[in-house]
Structure formats: C-alpha cells, structure tokens
Amino acid sequence: MPRGQKSKLRTRERRRQAQVEPQNLGVQRATSTSSTESIRGCIDDKVLIMVYYLLYKYNVKEPISKVEMMREVIQMYKNHYLEILQRAAEHMEMIFGLDLKEVDPYRHIYILVDKMEASCDARLRDRIEIPKTGLLMAVLGVIFMQGNCASEEQVWEVLNVMGLYKGRKHFIFGDPKKVITKDLVQEKYLEYRQVFNSDPPCYEFLWGSRAHAETTKMKVLEFMAKIHNMVPTAFPSLYEEALRDEEERAQARASAKARIAARARARSSALASSSSHSKRV
C-alpha cells in the first residue's frame, strides 16, 4: 500500500477513535451516576427500616446491639453502617424525641432515652402514642416561642426541618397536615383557626384546652431545649414567661385547695350544727 494511503488510513482511524472515546466515556459516566443513585436509594430505604427497627426496640423495651442491627437491617451495606445509624438516630431525636445512647462501647449496645420523660407531663405521654407526642410537643413549642400563637407557615417551617411536609405522606404519620389540623384539634390538644379578616384565608395555631391542662410552658420549653442540646435559660424571655406560668399555676392550685378546705370546713360545721340541734330536740 502506498505510503500516502497508509497515512490517510491512520488519520481516519485516529478520528474514529476520537469520536468513539467520548461516547464510551459518556456511557461510563451515565452508568456510574445511575449506580450511585441506586446505592443512595437503597441507603435511604435502610434508614427508613432502621427507624422502624429502633421504634420496635423502644416499644418492647429491649436494648439495641450493633450485631443485631448489622444482621437485621444493614446486611450487605456494612460500609454504610455509621451513615445509616446516624441518619436514623437524627430522625428518632427530631421527630420522636428519642435519643440513641451507647451504654456499652465494647459490645456496642445502645438504648433509646425519651427526652420527654423529664420535660413532658406523664399524663400527656400516657394518652398519646409516642410519634404523636413528639410531633405535638414540637408544635406546642413553636406556638410558645412565637408568642403563644403561631401562623401555619411558622409551624410548617419547623416541621419541614423535621422532614414533615404539607401534602407529602410521611412514613410514620401518614398525612402530617391531617394530624395537626384535625386529629390533634379534635383531641383538643391544638386549636386551629382562621385569622380574622384574612383574605385569602390564613390560619394559625394555639394551645388547646387539654394541652393547657396536661402540660406546661416550662415542660414544653425544657423539651425544645433538649432537642436543641441547650438549657431552658438559653431562652431568657421564654424562661421568664414559663416561670410566671408556673407561679400562676401554683397559686391557682393553692386557691383551689383553699376553696376545697373551706367547703369541707363549712360542711363539717353544718353537720355538727345539725347534729347538735337534733340532740337538743
């Protein structure tokens, strides 16, 4: 073959390879991206399963071991164990008020500690299941921090941070809007009303009568502070208001006891007087 023709063939081959290589690179990149997205999706699923698993362990009051988590949840995603556990723990803390604590660092044994045990009234915890209690305390906290009346937008801003969105089904709560605007309203833990003269209509949240009866501003502030790893005094104005609320409640209890005692004395006196009169007759 003449030298000039060989040179032309080599030039054509180089051009063909130059055209093919970017196409192959694009295919490789697309395959790599698709594979990465697939792995991320599987990890997201594992986080969801881990949350369910941790809730189950909490409800049956059993400790949680790394060995069990690896076997029951993590399985083939061992390299992503820490990420899955950390993200699940964040969900447990933000949404349910449950803190994952390692109690045995050698065997990697964990327990879930209820952040509401010291800050949420026992009556409230006993009457609402765990998931709703954490959600309710968060909403009550927003209302308190916004001057005892929070707009719907302000409530959703906080719930969005917790992974709860209006119109998007949640894996634990279902429809979160229904929970806060209907379920908890019907149970009288929240009040949901239209803002006066708002057009288009806007809505706001207040504490319901049962929230006032079954918890206090101080307990809600303590809960919110624990969620943010702070102390109640880090919110000076709210802390002062919560203290005043505690004093007013104490005075109301004292007044109620005094009224009951006065009635009891009056009843006792009346009975004694009646008995004395009967004896004279």
PDB file of C-alpha atoms in Angstrom:
ATOM      1  CA  MET A   1       0.000   0.000   0.000  1.00  0.00           C
ATOM      2  CA  PRO A   2       1.397   3.427  -0.912  1.00  0.00           C
ATOM      3  CA  ARG A   3       2.789   5.457   1.999  1.00  0.00           C
ATOM      4  CA  GLY A   4       0.294   8.328   1.494  1.00  0.00           C
ATOM      5  CA  GLN A   5      -2.674   5.988   1.611  1.00  0.00           C
ATOM      6  CA  LYS A   6      -1.414   4.371   4.851  1.00  0.00           C
ATOM      7  CA  SER A   7      -1.111   7.811   6.405  1.00  0.00           C
ATOM      8  CA  LYS A   8      -4.685   8.646   5.398  1.00  0.00           C
ATOM      9  CA  LEU A   9      -5.958   5.398   6.947  1.00  0.00           C
ATOM     10  CA  ARG A  10      -4.118   6.082  10.188  1.00  0.00           C
ATOM     11  CA  THR A  11      -5.612   9.606  10.297  1.00  0.00           C
ATOM     12  CA  ARG A  12      -9.127   8.232   9.721  1.00  0.00           C
ATOM     13  CA  GLU A  13      -8.616   5.634  12.497  1.00  0.00           C
ATOM     14  CA  ARG A  14      -7.479   8.280  14.952  1.00  0.00           C
ATOM     15  CA  ARG A  15     -10.550  10.402  14.106  1.00  0.00           C
ATOM     16  CA  ARG A  16     -12.857   7.402  14.605  1.00  0.00           C
ATOM     17  CA  GLN A  17     -11.287   6.617  17.977  1.00  0.00           C
ATOM     18  CA  ALA A  18     -11.578  10.272  18.980  1.00  0.00           C
ATOM     19  CA  GLN A  19     -15.318  10.121  18.205  1.00  0.00           C
ATOM     20  CA  VAL A  20     -15.885   6.763  19.954  1.00  0.00           C
ATOM     21  CA  GLU A  21     -13.965   7.533  23.173  1.00  0.00           C
ATOM     22  CA  PRO A  22     -16.193  10.451  24.320  1.00  0.00           C
ATOM     23  CA  GLN A  23     -19.253   8.289  23.651  1.00  0.00           C
ATOM     24  CA  ASN A  24     -17.787   5.457  25.752  1.00  0.00           C
ATOM     25  CA  LEU A  25     -16.833   7.949  28.469  1.00  0.00           C
ATOM     26  CA  GLY A  26     -20.383   9.299  28.463  1.00  0.00           C
ATOM     27  CA  VAL A  27     -21.799   5.791  28.807  1.00  0.00           C
ATOM     28  CA  GLN A  28     -19.388   5.072  31.681  1.00  0.00           C
ATOM     29  CA  ARG A  29     -20.351   8.302  33.445  1.00  0.00           C
ATOM     30  CA  ALA A  30     -24.072   7.617  32.993  1.00  0.00           C
ATOM     31  CA  THR A  31     -23.611   4.078  34.308  1.00  0.00           C
ATOM     32  CA  SER A  32     -21.605   5.370  37.274  1.00  0.00           C
ATOM     33  CA  THR A  33     -24.237   8.041  38.064  1.00  0.00           C
ATOM     34  CA  SER A  34     -27.050   5.510  37.796  1.00  0.00           C
ATOM     35  CA  SER A  35     -25.180   3.110  40.083  1.00  0.00           C
ATOM     36  CA  THR A  36     -24.542   5.855  42.649  1.00  0.00           C
ATOM     37  CA  GLU A  37     -28.200   6.923  42.623  1.00  0.00           C
ATOM     38  CA  SER A  38     -29.241   3.297  43.066  1.00  0.00           C
ATOM     39  CA  ILE A  39     -26.961   2.901  46.100  1.00  0.00           C
ATOM     40  CA  ARG A  40     -28.239   6.164  47.615  1.00  0.00           C
ATOM     41  CA  GLY A  41     -31.808   4.963  47.148  1.00  0.00           C
ATOM     42  CA  CYS A  42     -31.020   1.683  48.899  1.00  0.00           C
ATOM     43  CA  ILE A  43     -29.332   3.554  51.770  1.00  0.00           C
ATOM     44  CA  ASP A  44     -32.407   5.788  52.126  1.00  0.00           C
ATOM     45  CA  ASP A  45     -34.542   2.638  52.372  1.00  0.00           C
ATOM     46  CA  LYS A  46     -32.205   1.233  55.028  1.00  0.00           C
ATOM     47  CA  VAL A  47     -32.538   4.441  57.062  1.00  0.00           C
ATOM     48  CA  LEU A  48     -36.319   4.049  56.956  1.00  0.00           C
ATOM     49  CA  ILE A  49     -36.112   0.393  58.012  1.00  0.00           C
ATOM     50  CA  MET A  50     -33.678   1.316  60.804  1.00  0.00           C
ATOM     51  CA  VAL A  51     -36.151   3.897  62.165  1.00  0.00           C
ATOM     52  CA  TYR A  52     -38.889   1.250  62.276  1.00  0.00           C
ATOM     53  CA  TYR A  53     -36.475  -1.181  63.921  1.00  0.00           C
ATOM     54  CA  LEU A  54     -35.435   1.336  66.590  1.00  0.00           C
ATOM     55  CA  LEU A  55     -39.079   2.202  67.314  1.00  0.00           C
ATOM     56  CA  TYR A  56     -39.861  -1.501  67.706  1.00  0.00           C
ATOM     57  CA  LYS A  57     -36.955  -1.956  70.127  1.00  0.00           C
ATOM     58  CA  TYR A  58     -38.104   1.043  72.128  1.00  0.00           C
ATOM     59  CA  ASN A  59     -41.683  -0.218  72.356  1.00  0.00           C
ATOM     60  CA  VAL A  60     -40.630  -3.697  73.548  1.00  0.00           C
ATOM     61  CA  LYS A  61     -38.078  -2.078  75.903  1.00  0.00           C
ATOM     62  CA  GLU A  62     -35.097  -4.047  74.576  1.00  0.00           C
ATOM     63  CA  PRO A  63     -31.505  -2.807  74.185  1.00  0.00           C
ATOM     64  CA  ILE A  64     -30.131  -2.481  70.663  1.00  0.00           C
ATOM     65  CA  SER A  65     -26.876  -4.128  69.649  1.00  0.00           C
ATOM     66  CA  LYS A  66     -24.693  -3.451  66.647  1.00  0.00           C
ATOM     67  CA  VAL A  67     -24.630  -7.185  65.896  1.00  0.00           C
ATOM     68  CA  GLU A  68     -28.429  -7.266  65.642  1.00  0.00           C
ATOM     69  CA  MET A  69     -28.571  -4.097  63.546  1.00  0.00           C
ATOM     70  CA  MET A  70     -25.991  -5.475  61.133  1.00  0.00           C
ATOM     71  CA  ARG A  71     -27.902  -8.738  60.830  1.00  0.00           C
ATOM     72  CA  GLU A  72     -31.476  -7.430  60.787  1.00  0.00           C
ATOM     73  CA  VAL A  73     -31.132  -4.114  58.961  1.00  0.00           C
ATOM     74  CA  ILE A  74     -27.728  -3.273  57.476  1.00  0.00           C
ATOM     75  CA  GLN A  75     -26.973  -6.677  55.882  1.00  0.00           C
ATOM     76  CA  MET A  76     -24.910  -6.125  52.710  1.00  0.00           C
ATOM     77  CA  TYR A  77     -24.451  -2.376  53.326  1.00  0.00           C
ATOM     78  CA  LYS A  78     -21.835  -2.780  56.074  1.00  0.00           C
ATOM     79  CA  ASN A  79     -19.690   0.035  54.691  1.00  0.00           C
ATOM     80  CA  HIS A  80     -22.586   2.437  55.216  1.00  0.00           C
ATOM     81  CA  TYR A  81     -23.443   1.315  58.766  1.00  0.00           C
ATOM     82  CA  LEU A  82     -22.424   4.548  60.503  1.00  0.00           C
ATOM     83  CA  GLU A  83     -24.229   6.766  57.998  1.00  0.00           C
ATOM     84  CA  ILE A  84     -27.440   4.724  58.241  1.00  0.00           C
ATOM     85  CA  LEU A  85     -27.359   4.641  62.036  1.00  0.00           C
ATOM     86  CA  GLN A  86     -26.568   8.363  62.335  1.00  0.00           C
ATOM     87  CA  ARG A  87     -29.374   9.410  59.982  1.00  0.00           C
ATOM     88  CA  ALA A  88     -31.859   7.106  61.718  1.00  0.00           C
ATOM     89  CA  ALA A  89     -30.780   8.487  65.114  1.00  0.00           C
ATOM     90  CA  GLU A  90     -31.380  12.043  63.858  1.00  0.00           C
ATOM     91  CA  HIS A  91     -34.916  11.055  62.808  1.00  0.00           C
ATOM     92  CA  MET A  92     -35.557   9.497  66.222  1.00  0.00           C
ATOM     93  CA  GLU A  93     -34.378  12.636  68.005  1.00  0.00           C
ATOM     94  CA  MET A  94     -36.018  15.279  65.824  1.00  0.00           C
ATOM     95  CA  ILE A  95     -39.376  13.575  65.271  1.00  0.00           C
ATOM     96  CA  PHE A  96     -39.934  11.345  68.294  1.00  0.00           C
ATOM     97  CA  GLY A  97     -37.804  12.983  70.978  1.00  0.00           C
ATOM     98  CA  LEU A  98     -35.854   9.737  71.471  1.00  0.00           C
ATOM     99  CA  ASP A  99     -32.093   9.947  71.958  1.00  0.00           C
ATOM    100  CA  LEU A 100     -29.879   6.992  70.944  1.00  0.00           C
ATOM    101  CA  LYS A 101     -27.276   6.406  73.684  1.00  0.00           C
ATOM    102  CA  GLU A 102     -24.394   3.901  73.637  1.00  0.00           C
ATOM    103  CA  VAL A 103     -24.324   2.191  77.047  1.00  0.00           C
ATOM    104  CA  ASP A 104     -21.675  -0.438  76.280  1.00  0.00           C
ATOM    105  CA  PRO A 105     -18.901   0.838  73.972  1.00  0.00           C
ATOM    106  CA  TYR A 106     -17.152  -2.539  73.919  1.00  0.00           C
ATOM    107  CA  ARG A 107     -20.112  -4.588  72.692  1.00  0.00           C
ATOM    108  CA  HIS A 108     -21.757  -1.554  71.023  1.00  0.00           C
ATOM    109  CA  ILE A 109     -25.040  -1.781  72.921  1.00  0.00           C
ATOM    110  CA  TYR A 110     -27.469   1.127  72.633  1.00  0.00           C
ATOM    111  CA  ILE A 111     -30.689   2.256  74.292  1.00  0.00           C
ATOM    112  CA  LEU A 112     -33.246   4.894  73.370  1.00  0.00           C
ATOM    113  CA  VAL A 113     -33.814   7.562  76.014  1.00  0.00           C
ATOM    114  CA  ASP A 114     -37.075   9.504  75.991  1.00  0.00           C
ATOM    115  CA  LYS A 115     -36.183  13.203  76.055  1.00  0.00           C
ATOM    116  CA  MET A 116     -39.734  13.901  77.172  1.00  0.00           C
ATOM    117  CA  GLU A 117     -39.544  11.855  80.386  1.00  0.00           C
ATOM    118  CA  ALA A 118     -38.279  14.844  82.340  1.00  0.00           C
ATOM    119  CA  SER A 119     -39.980  17.540  80.290  1.00  0.00           C
ATOM    120  CA  CYS A 120     -43.309  16.156  79.118  1.00  0.00           C
ATOM    121  CA  ASP A 121     -46.169  15.653  81.549  1.00  0.00           C
ATOM    122  CA  ALA A 122     -46.768  11.946  82.242  1.00  0.00           C
ATOM    123  CA  ARG A 123     -50.493  12.351  81.553  1.00  0.00           C
ATOM    124  CA  LEU A 124     -49.773  13.608  78.049  1.00  0.00           C
ATOM    125  CA  ARG A 125     -47.304  10.791  77.313  1.00  0.00           C
ATOM    126  CA  ASP A 126     -49.773   8.172  78.548  1.00  0.00           C
ATOM    127  CA  ARG A 127     -52.651   9.412  76.385  1.00  0.00           C
ATOM    128  CA  ILE A 128     -50.909   9.926  73.030  1.00  0.00           C
ATOM    129  CA  GLU A 129     -48.748   7.355  71.282  1.00  0.00           C
ATOM    130  CA  ILE A 130     -45.024   8.137  71.073  1.00  0.00           C
ATOM    131  CA  PRO A 131     -44.906   9.502  67.496  1.00  0.00           C
ATOM    132  CA  LYS A 132     -47.765  11.964  68.043  1.00  0.00           C
ATOM    133  CA  THR A 133     -46.342  13.092  71.374  1.00  0.00           C
ATOM    134  CA  GLY A 134     -43.058  14.206  69.820  1.00  0.00           C
ATOM    135  CA  LEU A 135     -44.904  15.973  66.994  1.00  0.00           C
ATOM    136  CA  LEU A 136     -47.342  17.650  69.413  1.00  0.00           C
ATOM    137  CA  MET A 137     -44.575  18.878  71.719  1.00  0.00           C
ATOM    138  CA  ALA A 138     -42.759  20.371  68.715  1.00  0.00           C
ATOM    139  CA  VAL A 139     -45.885  22.239  67.570  1.00  0.00           C
ATOM    140  CA  LEU A 140     -46.613  23.423  71.128  1.00  0.00           C
ATOM    141  CA  GLY A 141     -43.026  24.650  71.283  1.00  0.00           C
ATOM    142  CA  VAL A 142     -43.378  26.668  68.068  1.00  0.00           C
ATOM    143  CA  ILE A 143     -46.610  28.227  69.367  1.00  0.00           C
ATOM    144  CA  PHE A 144     -44.977  29.175  72.677  1.00  0.00           C
ATOM    145  CA  MET A 145     -41.854  30.576  71.029  1.00  0.00           C
ATOM    146  CA  GLN A 146     -43.960  32.675  68.646  1.00  0.00           C
ATOM    147  CA  GLY A 147     -45.824  34.462  71.420  1.00  0.00           C
ATOM    148  CA  ASN A 148     -48.450  31.781  72.163  1.00  0.00           C
ATOM    149  CA  CYS A 149     -49.940  31.993  68.677  1.00  0.00           C
ATOM    150  CA  ALA A 150     -48.137  30.687  65.576  1.00  0.00           C
ATOM    151  CA  SER A 151     -49.108  31.032  61.937  1.00  0.00           C
ATOM    152  CA  GLU A 152     -49.481  27.897  59.879  1.00  0.00           C
ATOM    153  CA  GLU A 153     -46.412  28.935  57.875  1.00  0.00           C
ATOM    154  CA  GLN A 154     -44.295  29.214  61.042  1.00  0.00           C
ATOM    155  CA  VAL A 155     -45.371  25.750  62.160  1.00  0.00           C
ATOM    156  CA  TRP A 156     -44.550  24.207  58.795  1.00  0.00           C
ATOM    157  CA  GLU A 157     -41.123  25.857  58.727  1.00  0.00           C
ATOM    158  CA  VAL A 158     -40.191  23.851  61.812  1.00  0.00           C
ATOM    159  CA  LEU A 159     -41.934  20.668  60.659  1.00  0.00           C
ATOM    160  CA  ASN A 160     -40.072  20.849  57.329  1.00  0.00           C
ATOM    161  CA  VAL A 161     -36.786  20.726  59.252  1.00  0.00           C
ATOM    162  CA  MET A 162     -38.119  17.563  60.907  1.00  0.00           C
ATOM    163  CA  GLY A 163     -38.794  16.011  57.485  1.00  0.00           C
ATOM    164  CA  LEU A 164     -42.560  16.647  57.550  1.00  0.00           C
ATOM    165  CA  TYR A 165     -44.127  18.413  54.568  1.00  0.00           C
ATOM    166  CA  LYS A 166     -47.623  19.589  53.759  1.00  0.00           C
ATOM    167  CA  GLY A 167     -49.175  17.371  51.104  1.00  0.00           C
ATOM    168  CA  ARG A 168     -46.449  14.727  51.332  1.00  0.00           C
ATOM    169  CA  LYS A 169     -47.175  11.406  53.020  1.00  0.00           C
ATOM    170  CA  HIS A 170     -44.861  10.599  55.915  1.00  0.00           C
ATOM    171  CA  PHE A 171     -43.746   7.042  56.617  1.00  0.00           C
ATOM    172  CA  ILE A 172     -44.873   7.236  60.265  1.00  0.00           C
ATOM    173  CA  PHE A 173     -47.567   9.925  60.454  1.00  0.00           C
ATOM    174  CA  GLY A 174     -49.203   9.459  57.072  1.00  0.00           C
ATOM    175  CA  ASP A 175     -50.653  12.885  56.242  1.00  0.00           C
ATOM    176  CA  PRO A 176     -48.975  15.293  58.739  1.00  0.00           C
ATOM    177  CA  LYS A 177     -51.408  18.094  57.905  1.00  0.00           C
ATOM    178  CA  LYS A 178     -54.330  15.890  58.946  1.00  0.00           C
ATOM    179  CA  VAL A 179     -52.564  15.055  62.211  1.00  0.00           C
ATOM    180  CA  ILE A 180     -52.020  18.683  63.257  1.00  0.00           C
ATOM    181  CA  THR A 181     -55.148  20.316  61.796  1.00  0.00           C
ATOM    182  CA  LYS A 182     -57.699  17.567  62.521  1.00  0.00           C
ATOM    183  CA  ASP A 183     -56.559  14.723  64.801  1.00  0.00           C
ATOM    184  CA  LEU A 184     -54.849  16.819  67.487  1.00  0.00           C
ATOM    185  CA  VAL A 185     -57.512  19.528  67.127  1.00  0.00           C
ATOM    186  CA  GLN A 186     -60.348  17.024  67.675  1.00  0.00           C
ATOM    187  CA  GLU A 187     -58.462  15.720  70.726  1.00  0.00           C
ATOM    188  CA  LYS A 188     -58.329  19.364  71.948  1.00  0.00           C
ATOM    189  CA  TYR A 189     -54.532  19.477  72.171  1.00  0.00           C
ATOM    190  CA  LEU A 190     -54.357  22.150  69.472  1.00  0.00           C
ATOM    191  CA  GLU A 191     -56.608  24.969  68.329  1.00  0.00           C
ATOM    192  CA  TYR A 192     -56.601  25.720  64.602  1.00  0.00           C
ATOM    193  CA  ARG A 193     -58.484  28.815  63.475  1.00  0.00           C
ATOM    194  CA  GLN A 194     -58.721  31.260  60.615  1.00  0.00           C
ATOM    195  CA  VAL A 195     -57.015  34.606  61.119  1.00  0.00           C
ATOM    196  CA  PHE A 196     -59.698  37.276  61.487  1.00  0.00           C
ATOM    197  CA  ASN A 197     -60.473  39.138  58.231  1.00  0.00           C
ATOM    198  CA  SER A 198     -57.736  37.294  56.311  1.00  0.00           C
ATOM    199  CA  ASP A 199     -58.353  37.176  52.557  1.00  0.00           C
ATOM    200  CA  PRO A 200     -57.257  34.804  51.159  1.00  0.00           C
ATOM    201  CA  PRO A 201     -57.866  32.871  54.392  1.00  0.00           C
ATOM    202  CA  CYS A 202     -54.821  32.295  56.615  1.00  0.00           C
ATOM    203  CA  TYR A 203     -54.727  30.028  59.649  1.00  0.00           C
ATOM    204  CA  GLU A 204     -52.963  29.969  62.999  1.00  0.00           C
ATOM    205  CA  PHE A 205     -52.346  27.532  65.848  1.00  0.00           C
ATOM    206  CA  LEU A 206     -52.842  27.941  69.583  1.00  0.00           C
ATOM    207  CA  TRP A 207     -52.624  25.557  72.519  1.00  0.00           C
ATOM    208  CA  GLY A 208     -55.797  23.552  73.049  1.00  0.00           C
ATOM    209  CA  SER A 209     -57.538  23.127  76.391  1.00  0.00           C
ATOM    210  CA  ARG A 210     -56.034  19.672  77.010  1.00  0.00           C
ATOM    211  CA  ALA A 211     -52.520  20.954  76.304  1.00  0.00           C
ATOM    212  CA  HIS A 212     -53.033  23.648  78.953  1.00  0.00           C
ATOM    213  CA  ALA A 213     -54.358  21.024  81.369  1.00  0.00           C
ATOM    214  CA  GLU A 214     -51.811  18.265  80.746  1.00  0.00           C
ATOM    215  CA  THR A 215     -48.509  20.090  80.263  1.00  0.00           C
ATOM    216  CA  THR A 216     -46.913  23.472  80.994  1.00  0.00           C
ATOM    217  CA  LYS A 217     -44.886  26.109  79.198  1.00  0.00           C
ATOM    218  CA  MET A 218     -41.871  25.130  81.262  1.00  0.00           C
ATOM    219  CA  LYS A 219     -42.141  21.472  80.283  1.00  0.00           C
ATOM    220  CA  VAL A 220     -42.505  22.379  76.599  1.00  0.00           C
ATOM    221  CA  LEU A 221     -39.524  24.750  76.829  1.00  0.00           C
ATOM    222  CA  GLU A 222     -37.469  22.007  78.500  1.00  0.00           C
ATOM    223  CA  PHE A 223     -38.386  19.628  75.687  1.00  0.00           C
ATOM    224  CA  MET A 224     -37.445  22.126  72.959  1.00  0.00           C
ATOM    225  CA  ALA A 225     -34.184  22.922  74.757  1.00  0.00           C
ATOM    226  CA  LYS A 226     -33.300  19.222  74.969  1.00  0.00           C
ATOM    227  CA  ILE A 227     -33.995  18.753  71.267  1.00  0.00           C
ATOM    228  CA  HIS A 228     -31.526  21.574  70.504  1.00  0.00           C
ATOM    229  CA  ASN A 229     -28.994  20.362  73.125  1.00  0.00           C
ATOM    230  CA  MET A 230     -29.472  23.559  75.116  1.00  0.00           C
ATOM    231  CA  VAL A 231     -30.867  24.541  78.511  1.00  0.00           C
ATOM    232  CA  PRO A 232     -34.139  26.457  79.073  1.00  0.00           C
ATOM    233  CA  THR A 233     -32.283  29.512  80.397  1.00  0.00           C
ATOM    234  CA  ALA A 234     -30.739  29.910  76.934  1.00  0.00           C
ATOM    235  CA  PHE A 235     -34.118  31.461  76.023  1.00  0.00           C
ATOM    236  CA  PRO A 236     -34.327  34.206  78.716  1.00  0.00           C
ATOM    237  CA  SER A 237     -37.667  35.815  77.822  1.00  0.00           C
ATOM    238  CA  LEU A 238     -39.380  32.466  77.289  1.00  0.00           C
ATOM    239  CA  TYR A 239     -37.884  31.126  80.510  1.00  0.00           C
ATOM    240  CA  GLU A 240     -39.220  34.115  82.463  1.00  0.00           C
ATOM    241  CA  GLU A 241     -42.676  33.622  80.931  1.00  0.00           C
ATOM    242  CA  ALA A 242     -42.553  29.917  81.773  1.00  0.00           C
ATOM    243  CA  LEU A 243     -41.616  30.769  85.384  1.00  0.00           C
ATOM    244  CA  ARG A 244     -44.568  33.168  85.640  1.00  0.00           C
ATOM    245  CA  ASP A 245     -46.818  30.432  84.271  1.00  0.00           C
ATOM    246  CA  GLU A 246     -45.507  28.033  86.939  1.00  0.00           C
ATOM    247  CA  GLU A 247     -46.190  30.610  89.670  1.00  0.00           C
ATOM    248  CA  GLU A 248     -49.717  31.279  88.386  1.00  0.00           C
ATOM    249  CA  ARG A 249     -50.437  27.562  88.271  1.00  0.00           C
ATOM    250  CA  ALA A 250     -49.099  27.134  91.813  1.00  0.00           C
ATOM    251  CA  GLN A 251     -51.304  29.999  93.031  1.00  0.00           C
ATOM    252  CA  ALA A 252     -54.323  28.531  91.236  1.00  0.00           C
ATOM    253  CA  ARG A 253     -53.670  25.142  92.854  1.00  0.00           C
ATOM    254  CA  ALA A 254     -53.296  26.776  96.269  1.00  0.00           C
ATOM    255  CA  SER A 255     -56.530  28.724  95.777  1.00  0.00           C
ATOM    256  CA  ALA A 256     -58.345  25.573  94.688  1.00  0.00           C
ATOM    257  CA  LYS A 257     -57.096  23.703  97.755  1.00  0.00           C
ATOM    258  CA  ALA A 258     -58.167  26.601  99.995  1.00  0.00           C
ATOM    259  CA  ARG A 259     -61.660  26.592  98.459  1.00  0.00           C
ATOM    260  CA  ILE A 260     -61.951  22.836  98.919  1.00  0.00           C
ATOM    261  CA  ALA A 261     -60.755  23.119 102.516  1.00  0.00           C
ATOM    262  CA  ALA A 262     -63.243  25.961 103.182  1.00  0.00           C
ATOM    263  CA  ARG A 263     -66.095  23.915 101.738  1.00  0.00           C
ATOM    264  CA  ALA A 264     -65.052  20.920 103.830  1.00  0.00           C
ATOM    265  CA  ARG A 265     -64.983  23.040 106.981  1.00  0.00           C
ATOM    266  CA  ALA A 266     -68.357  24.583 106.188  1.00  0.00           C
ATOM    267  CA  ARG A 267     -69.848  21.141 105.530  1.00  0.00           C
ATOM    268  CA  SER A 268     -68.340  19.793 108.748  1.00  0.00           C
ATOM    269  CA  SER A 269     -69.633  22.776 110.698  1.00  0.00           C
ATOM    270  CA  ALA A 270     -73.101  22.379 109.192  1.00  0.00           C
ATOM    271  CA  LEU A 271     -73.164  18.679 110.054  1.00  0.00           C
ATOM    272  CA  ALA A 272     -72.026  19.406 113.607  1.00  0.00           C
ATOM    273  CA  SER A 273     -74.670  22.102 113.991  1.00  0.00           C
ATOM    274  CA  SER A 274     -77.366  19.801 112.620  1.00  0.00           C
ATOM    275  CA  SER A 275     -76.278  17.001 114.951  1.00  0.00           C
ATOM    276  CA  SER A 276     -76.311  19.351 117.978  1.00  0.00           C
ATOM    277  CA  HIS A 277     -79.769  20.598 117.072  1.00  0.00           C
ATOM    278  CA  SER A 278     -81.085  17.039 116.739  1.00  0.00           C
ATOM    279  CA  LYS A 279     -79.767  16.139 120.189  1.00  0.00           C
ATOM    280  CA  ARG A 280     -81.477  19.150 121.811  1.00  0.00           C
ATOM    281  CA  VAL A 281     -84.758  18.214 120.169  1.00  0.00           C
TER     282      VAL A 281
END
